[in-house]
Amino acid sequence: MLKFLPPSVSNANVIVGLDTPDDAGVYKISDDVAIVQTVDFFTPIVDDPYWFGAIAAANALSDVYAMGGKPVTALNMVAFPVTKLDKQVLAEILRGGADKVRESGAVILGGHSIDDPEPKYGLAVTGVVHPGKIGAKGGARPGDKIILTKPIGIGVITTAIKRGATTQAHADEAIQVMAKLNNVVDVLAPYDVRGLTDITGFGLLGHASEVARESKTGMRIHSAQVPVLASTYEYANQGIFPGGSKTNFKFLTTREYIHFDPSIDETQQMILCDAVTSGGLLICVAADKADALAADLKANGTLAAAIIGEVVADHPGKIMVMP
Ligand code: CO
Ligand code: CO
């Protein structure tokens, strides 16, 4: 949330607005229905235009899922150098986005494009959620277990892709992780899910620390339990990290939002702060339901369903990272 934003206007129907650093805004339409709204777009992170479109769409849709909502409609947002690049490239970007929106069950109603030297693509998405079942960041309670649904390490690999340092197999693996939809709202529904968010540019520990601060709880995260793409280490050991990961690490350690056990090496510390594109969901759930939820997530095809830590009453707003 940016400090120079004008003050939010008070409105009784705004459930989640500018005052909280949440994934999407939520506005109550009736006692049973609230709309979830979000927008996200970025520059190409992979060379293949189809997969760039698919990843950008999965990333934009994710912020609706991260509020416990279901996407309903979407609008394309396109910037493209119309006179310099083949229009077939744009067609492929839009096809990738359209396939993901269709997979989510939502429909694209329209969009807007501008001529721009650097291509950009994303979506404005509207979803729906029951006003009583919003998955905000501030709901975690001491004793809850923390579940992560996708491996991390994406920022390291996308940076290596940009430098031409990856193998095609490693790039393809990261692409499949980023393009995977976080569409598990129906799986979460029977469980008492409290804190909920998705992992993106602020990294696993950055987004987890937002949940800790919003929930006024502490957290313990067990480094060895965190799923990391195996190929990440190959590039991380060469010092390949995106600028955003270094910024995250510095911000989180300087503010003392995170504290690493001294046994955790520097590379692993950086990976835990690594800036992610279209990462998984971070789910806080009652401890006695965590194993069943993790099993349900796995049965529904999530890439990971790892219990990576727990919410604690001690050190509110801070995360202790254990081996
Ligand atoms: Co988000
Ligand atoms: Co977002």
Coordinates of C-alpha atoms and ligand atoms in Angstrom, one line a residue:
M1 CA 0.0 0.0 0.0
L2 CA 1.5 3.3 -1.1
K3 CA 1.7 6.2 1.4
F4 CA 0.8 8.9 -1.1
L5 CA -2.7 7.4 -1.8
P6 CA -5.5 9.7 -1.0
P7 CA -7.4 8.7 2.2
S8 CA -10.1 6.0 1.6
V9 CA -13.7 7.2 1.5
S10 CA -15.8 5.6 4.2
N11 CA -18.5 3.4 2.8
A12 CA -20.4 0.7 4.8
N13 CA -20.2 -1.8 1.9
V14 CA -16.4 -1.7 1.7
I15 CA -15.2 -4.9 3.5
V16 CA -11.6 -4.8 2.3
G17 CA -10.3 -1.5 0.9
L18 CA -7.3 0.8 0.9
D19 CA -6.8 0.5 4.6
T20 CA -5.4 -3.0 4.7
P21 CA -2.6 -4.5 2.6
D22 CA -4.7 -7.3 1.2
D23 CA -4.6 -9.1 -2.2
A24 CA -7.8 -7.6 -3.6
G25 CA -10.6 -5.2 -2.7
V26 CA -13.9 -6.6 -1.5
Y27 CA -17.3 -4.8 -1.7
K28 CA -20.5 -6.1 -0.3
I29 CA -23.4 -6.2 -2.8
S30 CA -25.9 -8.1 -0.6
D31 CA -25.9 -10.2 2.5
D32 CA -24.8 -13.2 0.4
V33 CA -22.6 -11.7 -2.2
A34 CA -19.5 -9.5 -2.2
I35 CA -17.4 -8.7 -5.3
V36 CA -13.7 -9.1 -5.2
Q37 CA -11.7 -6.8 -7.6
T38 CA -8.0 -6.8 -8.5
V39 CA -5.8 -5.8 -11.4
D40 CA -2.2 -6.9 -12.2
F41 CA 0.0 -6.7 -15.3
F42 CA 3.7 -6.9 -16.1
T43 CA 6.4 -7.2 -18.7
P44 CA 7.3 -10.6 -20.2
I45 CA 9.1 -12.9 -17.8
V46 CA 9.5 -15.8 -20.3
D47 CA 10.3 -15.8 -24.0
D48 CA 7.3 -17.8 -25.2
P49 CA 4.4 -15.3 -25.7
Y50 CA 1.7 -18.0 -25.1
W51 CA 3.1 -18.9 -21.7
F52 CA 3.8 -15.2 -20.8
G53 CA 0.0 -14.6 -21.4
A54 CA -1.0 -17.7 -19.4
I55 CA 1.3 -16.8 -16.4
A56 CA 0.2 -13.2 -16.4
A57 CA -3.5 -14.3 -16.3
A58 CA -2.9 -17.0 -13.6
N59 CA -1.1 -14.3 -11.5
A60 CA -3.9 -11.8 -11.8
L61 CA -6.6 -14.4 -11.1
S62 CA -4.7 -15.5 -8.0
D63 CA -5.5 -12.4 -6.0
V64 CA -9.2 -13.3 -6.2
Y65 CA -8.5 -16.9 -5.0
A66 CA -6.3 -15.4 -2.3
M67 CA -9.4 -13.6 -0.9
G68 CA -11.3 -16.9 -0.9
G69 CA -13.2 -15.7 -4.0
K70 CA -14.1 -17.2 -7.4
P71 CA -13.3 -15.2 -10.6
V72 CA -16.3 -14.4 -12.7
T73 CA -15.2 -11.8 -15.3
A74 CA -11.9 -10.4 -16.6
L75 CA -10.7 -7.6 -18.8
N76 CA -7.5 -7.8 -20.8
M77 CA -4.9 -5.1 -20.3
V78 CA -2.4 -4.8 -23.1
A79 CA 0.6 -2.6 -24.0
F80 CA 2.2 -3.6 -27.2
P81 CA 4.6 -2.1 -29.8
V82 CA 2.2 -2.5 -32.7
T83 CA 4.5 -1.2 -35.4
K84 CA 7.7 -3.0 -34.2
L85 CA 6.5 -6.5 -33.2
D86 CA 4.6 -9.1 -35.2
K87 CA 0.9 -9.0 -34.3
Q88 CA 1.0 -12.8 -34.1
V89 CA 3.0 -12.4 -30.9
L90 CA 0.2 -10.4 -29.3
A91 CA -2.3 -13.0 -30.6
E92 CA -0.3 -15.7 -28.7
I93 CA -0.2 -13.6 -25.5
L94 CA -3.9 -13.2 -25.6
R95 CA -4.5 -16.9 -26.4
G96 CA -2.4 -17.9 -23.3
G97 CA -4.4 -15.5 -21.1
A98 CA -7.8 -16.6 -22.6
D99 CA -7.0 -20.3 -22.0
K100 CA -6.3 -19.6 -18.3
V101 CA -9.4 -17.5 -17.8
R102 CA -11.5 -20.2 -19.4
E103 CA -9.8 -22.8 -17.1
S104 CA -10.8 -20.6 -14.1
G105 CA -14.4 -20.7 -15.2
A106 CA -14.5 -16.9 -15.7
V107 CA -15.1 -15.0 -19.0
I108 CA -13.2 -12.2 -20.7
L109 CA -15.7 -9.4 -21.4
G110 CA -13.3 -6.9 -23.1
G111 CA -10.2 -5.0 -22.4
H112 CA -8.0 -2.1 -23.5
S113 CA -4.8 -1.9 -25.4
I114 CA -2.2 0.9 -26.0
D115 CA 0.8 1.2 -28.2
D116 CA 3.9 1.0 -26.0
P117 CA 7.6 0.3 -26.8
E118 CA 7.6 -2.5 -24.1
P119 CA 5.0 -5.2 -24.1
K120 CA 2.9 -5.6 -21.0
Y121 CA 0.0 -7.9 -20.3
G122 CA -2.4 -8.7 -17.4
L123 CA -6.0 -8.7 -16.3
A124 CA -8.5 -6.7 -14.3
V125 CA -10.5 -9.5 -12.6
T126 CA -13.8 -9.4 -10.8
G127 CA -14.8 -12.3 -8.5
V128 CA -17.4 -13.2 -6.0
V129 CA -17.2 -14.3 -2.4
H130 CA -19.6 -14.8 0.5
P131 CA -19.1 -11.7 2.8
G132 CA -18.7 -14.0 5.8
K133 CA -16.1 -16.2 4.1
I134 CA -13.4 -13.8 3.0
G135 CA -9.8 -15.1 3.2
A136 CA -8.1 -12.0 4.4
K137 CA -4.5 -11.7 5.7
G138 CA -5.6 -10.8 9.2
G139 CA -7.4 -14.0 10.3
A140 CA -4.5 -16.3 11.5
R141 CA -4.7 -17.5 15.2
P142 CA -2.0 -18.9 17.5
G143 CA -1.8 -22.7 17.0
D144 CA -2.8 -22.6 13.3
K145 CA -0.6 -24.5 10.9
I146 CA 0.7 -22.8 7.8
I147 CA 0.4 -24.6 4.4
L148 CA 2.1 -23.6 1.1
T149 CA 0.6 -24.9 -2.2
K150 CA 3.5 -24.2 -4.7
P151 CA 7.3 -24.5 -4.5
I152 CA 9.3 -21.3 -4.3
G153 CA 12.5 -20.4 -6.1
I154 CA 10.7 -18.9 -9.1
G155 CA 12.5 -15.5 -9.0
V156 CA 15.9 -17.2 -9.2
I157 CA 14.9 -19.2 -12.3
T158 CA 13.1 -16.3 -14.1
T159 CA 16.3 -14.2 -13.6
A160 CA 18.4 -17.1 -14.9
I161 CA 16.0 -17.3 -17.9
K162 CA 16.6 -13.6 -18.6
R163 CA 20.4 -14.1 -18.5
G164 CA 20.1 -17.1 -20.8
A165 CA 21.6 -19.3 -18.1
T166 CA 18.8 -21.9 -17.7
T167 CA 18.3 -25.3 -19.4
Q168 CA 15.0 -25.5 -21.3
A169 CA 13.8 -28.3 -18.9
H170 CA 14.4 -26.0 -15.8
A171 CA 12.6 -23.1 -17.6
D172 CA 9.7 -25.3 -18.5
E173 CA 9.3 -26.6 -15.0
A174 CA 9.2 -23.0 -13.6
I175 CA 6.7 -22.0 -16.4
Q176 CA 4.3 -24.9 -15.3
V177 CA 4.5 -23.7 -11.7
M178 CA 3.8 -20.1 -12.5
A179 CA 0.9 -21.0 -14.9
K180 CA -0.8 -23.3 -12.4
L181 CA -4.1 -21.7 -11.2
N182 CA -4.6 -21.3 -7.4
N183 CA -8.2 -22.5 -7.9
V184 CA -8.7 -24.4 -4.7
V185 CA -11.4 -22.3 -3.1
D186 CA -13.9 -25.3 -3.1
V187 CA -11.2 -27.5 -1.5
L188 CA -10.7 -24.9 1.3
A189 CA -14.5 -24.3 1.9
P190 CA -15.2 -27.1 4.4
Y191 CA -12.1 -26.1 6.5
D192 CA -11.7 -23.4 9.0
V193 CA -9.3 -21.4 6.9
R194 CA -8.2 -18.1 8.6
G195 CA -5.2 -16.2 7.2
L196 CA -5.0 -16.5 3.4
T197 CA -2.8 -14.9 0.8
D198 CA -0.8 -15.7 -2.2
I199 CA 3.0 -15.6 -2.6
T200 CA 4.2 -13.0 -5.2
G201 CA 6.8 -10.3 -5.4
F202 CA 7.4 -9.9 -1.6
G203 CA 8.5 -13.5 -1.4
L204 CA 7.4 -16.3 1.0
L205 CA 8.7 -14.5 4.1
G206 CA 7.5 -11.1 3.0
H207 CA 3.9 -12.2 2.5
A208 CA 4.0 -14.5 5.5
S209 CA 5.1 -11.5 7.6
E210 CA 2.2 -9.5 6.3
V211 CA -0.1 -12.2 7.6
A212 CA 1.7 -12.2 10.9
R213 CA 1.4 -8.4 11.3
E214 CA -2.2 -8.2 10.1
S215 CA -3.1 -11.1 12.5
K216 CA -1.0 -9.7 15.4
T217 CA 0.5 -13.1 15.8
G218 CA 4.0 -14.5 15.5
M219 CA 5.1 -17.3 13.2
R220 CA 7.6 -20.1 13.1
I221 CA 8.6 -21.4 9.7
H222 CA 10.7 -24.5 9.3
S223 CA 13.1 -23.9 6.4
A224 CA 13.6 -27.6 5.6
Q225 CA 9.8 -28.1 5.2
V226 CA 9.5 -25.3 2.6
P227 CA 9.1 -26.8 -0.9
V228 CA 11.8 -25.3 -3.3
L229 CA 12.2 -26.1 -7.0
A230 CA 15.2 -28.3 -7.1
S231 CA 16.9 -26.4 -10.0
T232 CA 16.8 -23.2 -7.9
Y233 CA 19.9 -24.2 -6.0
E234 CA 21.9 -24.6 -9.1
Y235 CA 21.4 -20.9 -10.0
A236 CA 21.2 -19.5 -6.5
N237 CA 24.6 -21.0 -5.7
Q238 CA 26.0 -18.9 -8.6
G239 CA 24.5 -15.8 -6.9
I240 CA 21.6 -15.4 -9.5
F241 CA 18.9 -13.5 -7.6
P242 CA 16.5 -10.9 -8.9
G243 CA 16.9 -7.4 -7.5
G244 CA 13.5 -7.7 -5.8
S245 CA 14.7 -10.7 -3.7
K246 CA 17.7 -8.6 -2.4
T247 CA 15.3 -5.7 -1.6
N248 CA 12.9 -8.1 0.2
F249 CA 15.8 -9.6 2.3
K250 CA 17.1 -6.2 3.3
F251 CA 13.7 -4.8 4.2
L252 CA 12.6 -7.8 6.2
T253 CA 15.8 -8.2 8.2
T254 CA 16.4 -4.5 8.7
R255 CA 12.8 -4.1 10.2
E256 CA 13.4 -7.3 12.2
Y257 CA 10.2 -8.8 10.8
I258 CA 12.2 -12.1 10.3
H259 CA 14.9 -13.7 12.4
F260 CA 17.0 -16.6 10.9
D261 CA 18.4 -19.4 13.0
P262 CA 22.2 -19.1 12.5
S263 CA 22.3 -22.6 11.1
I264 CA 20.4 -21.5 7.9
D265 CA 23.0 -20.5 5.3
E266 CA 22.8 -17.3 3.3
T267 CA 21.7 -18.9 0.0
Q268 CA 18.7 -20.5 1.8
Q269 CA 17.9 -17.2 3.6
M270 CA 17.8 -15.4 0.2
I271 CA 15.6 -18.2 -1.4
L272 CA 13.1 -17.8 1.4
C273 CA 12.8 -14.1 0.6
D274 CA 12.9 -14.7 -3.2
A275 CA 10.5 -12.6 -5.3
V276 CA 8.0 -14.9 -6.8
T277 CA 5.8 -14.5 -9.9
S278 CA 2.4 -16.3 -9.6
G279 CA 3.3 -18.3 -6.5
G280 CA 1.1 -20.5 -4.4
L281 CA -1.4 -19.8 -1.6
L282 CA -0.3 -19.4 2.0
I283 CA -3.1 -20.9 4.1
C284 CA -3.5 -20.7 7.9
V285 CA -5.8 -23.4 9.2
A286 CA -6.6 -24.9 12.6
A287 CA -3.9 -27.4 13.6
D288 CA -6.2 -30.4 13.9
K289 CA -7.5 -29.9 10.3
A290 CA -4.1 -29.2 8.7
D291 CA -3.2 -32.8 7.7
A292 CA -6.6 -33.4 6.2
L293 CA -6.5 -30.2 4.3
A294 CA -3.0 -30.9 3.0
A295 CA -4.2 -34.3 1.8
D296 CA -7.2 -32.8 0.1
L297 CA -5.1 -30.2 -1.7
K298 CA -2.7 -32.9 -2.9
A299 CA -5.7 -35.0 -4.1
N300 CA -6.9 -31.9 -6.1
G301 CA -3.6 -31.5 -7.9
T302 CA -1.8 -28.7 -6.1
L303 CA 1.9 -28.8 -6.9
A304 CA 2.7 -28.8 -3.2
A305 CA 0.7 -29.0 0.0
A306 CA 3.5 -28.6 2.5
I307 CA 2.9 -27.7 6.2
I308 CA 5.8 -25.3 6.6
G309 CA 5.2 -23.8 10.1
E310 CA 2.8 -22.6 12.7
V311 CA 1.2 -19.4 14.0
V312 CA 2.3 -18.6 17.6
A313 CA 1.3 -16.0 20.2
D314 CA 4.9 -15.0 20.9
H315 CA 6.7 -12.2 19.1
P316 CA 3.7 -10.8 17.3
G317 CA 4.4 -9.5 13.8
K318 CA 7.7 -11.5 13.6
I319 CA 8.8 -14.7 12.0
M320 CA 11.3 -17.1 13.5
V321 CA 12.8 -19.2 10.7
M322 CA 14.0 -22.5 12.1
P323 CA 16.1 -25.2 10.4
Ligands
CO1 CO -1.6 -11.3 -3.7
CO2 CO -1.5 -8.5 -6.9

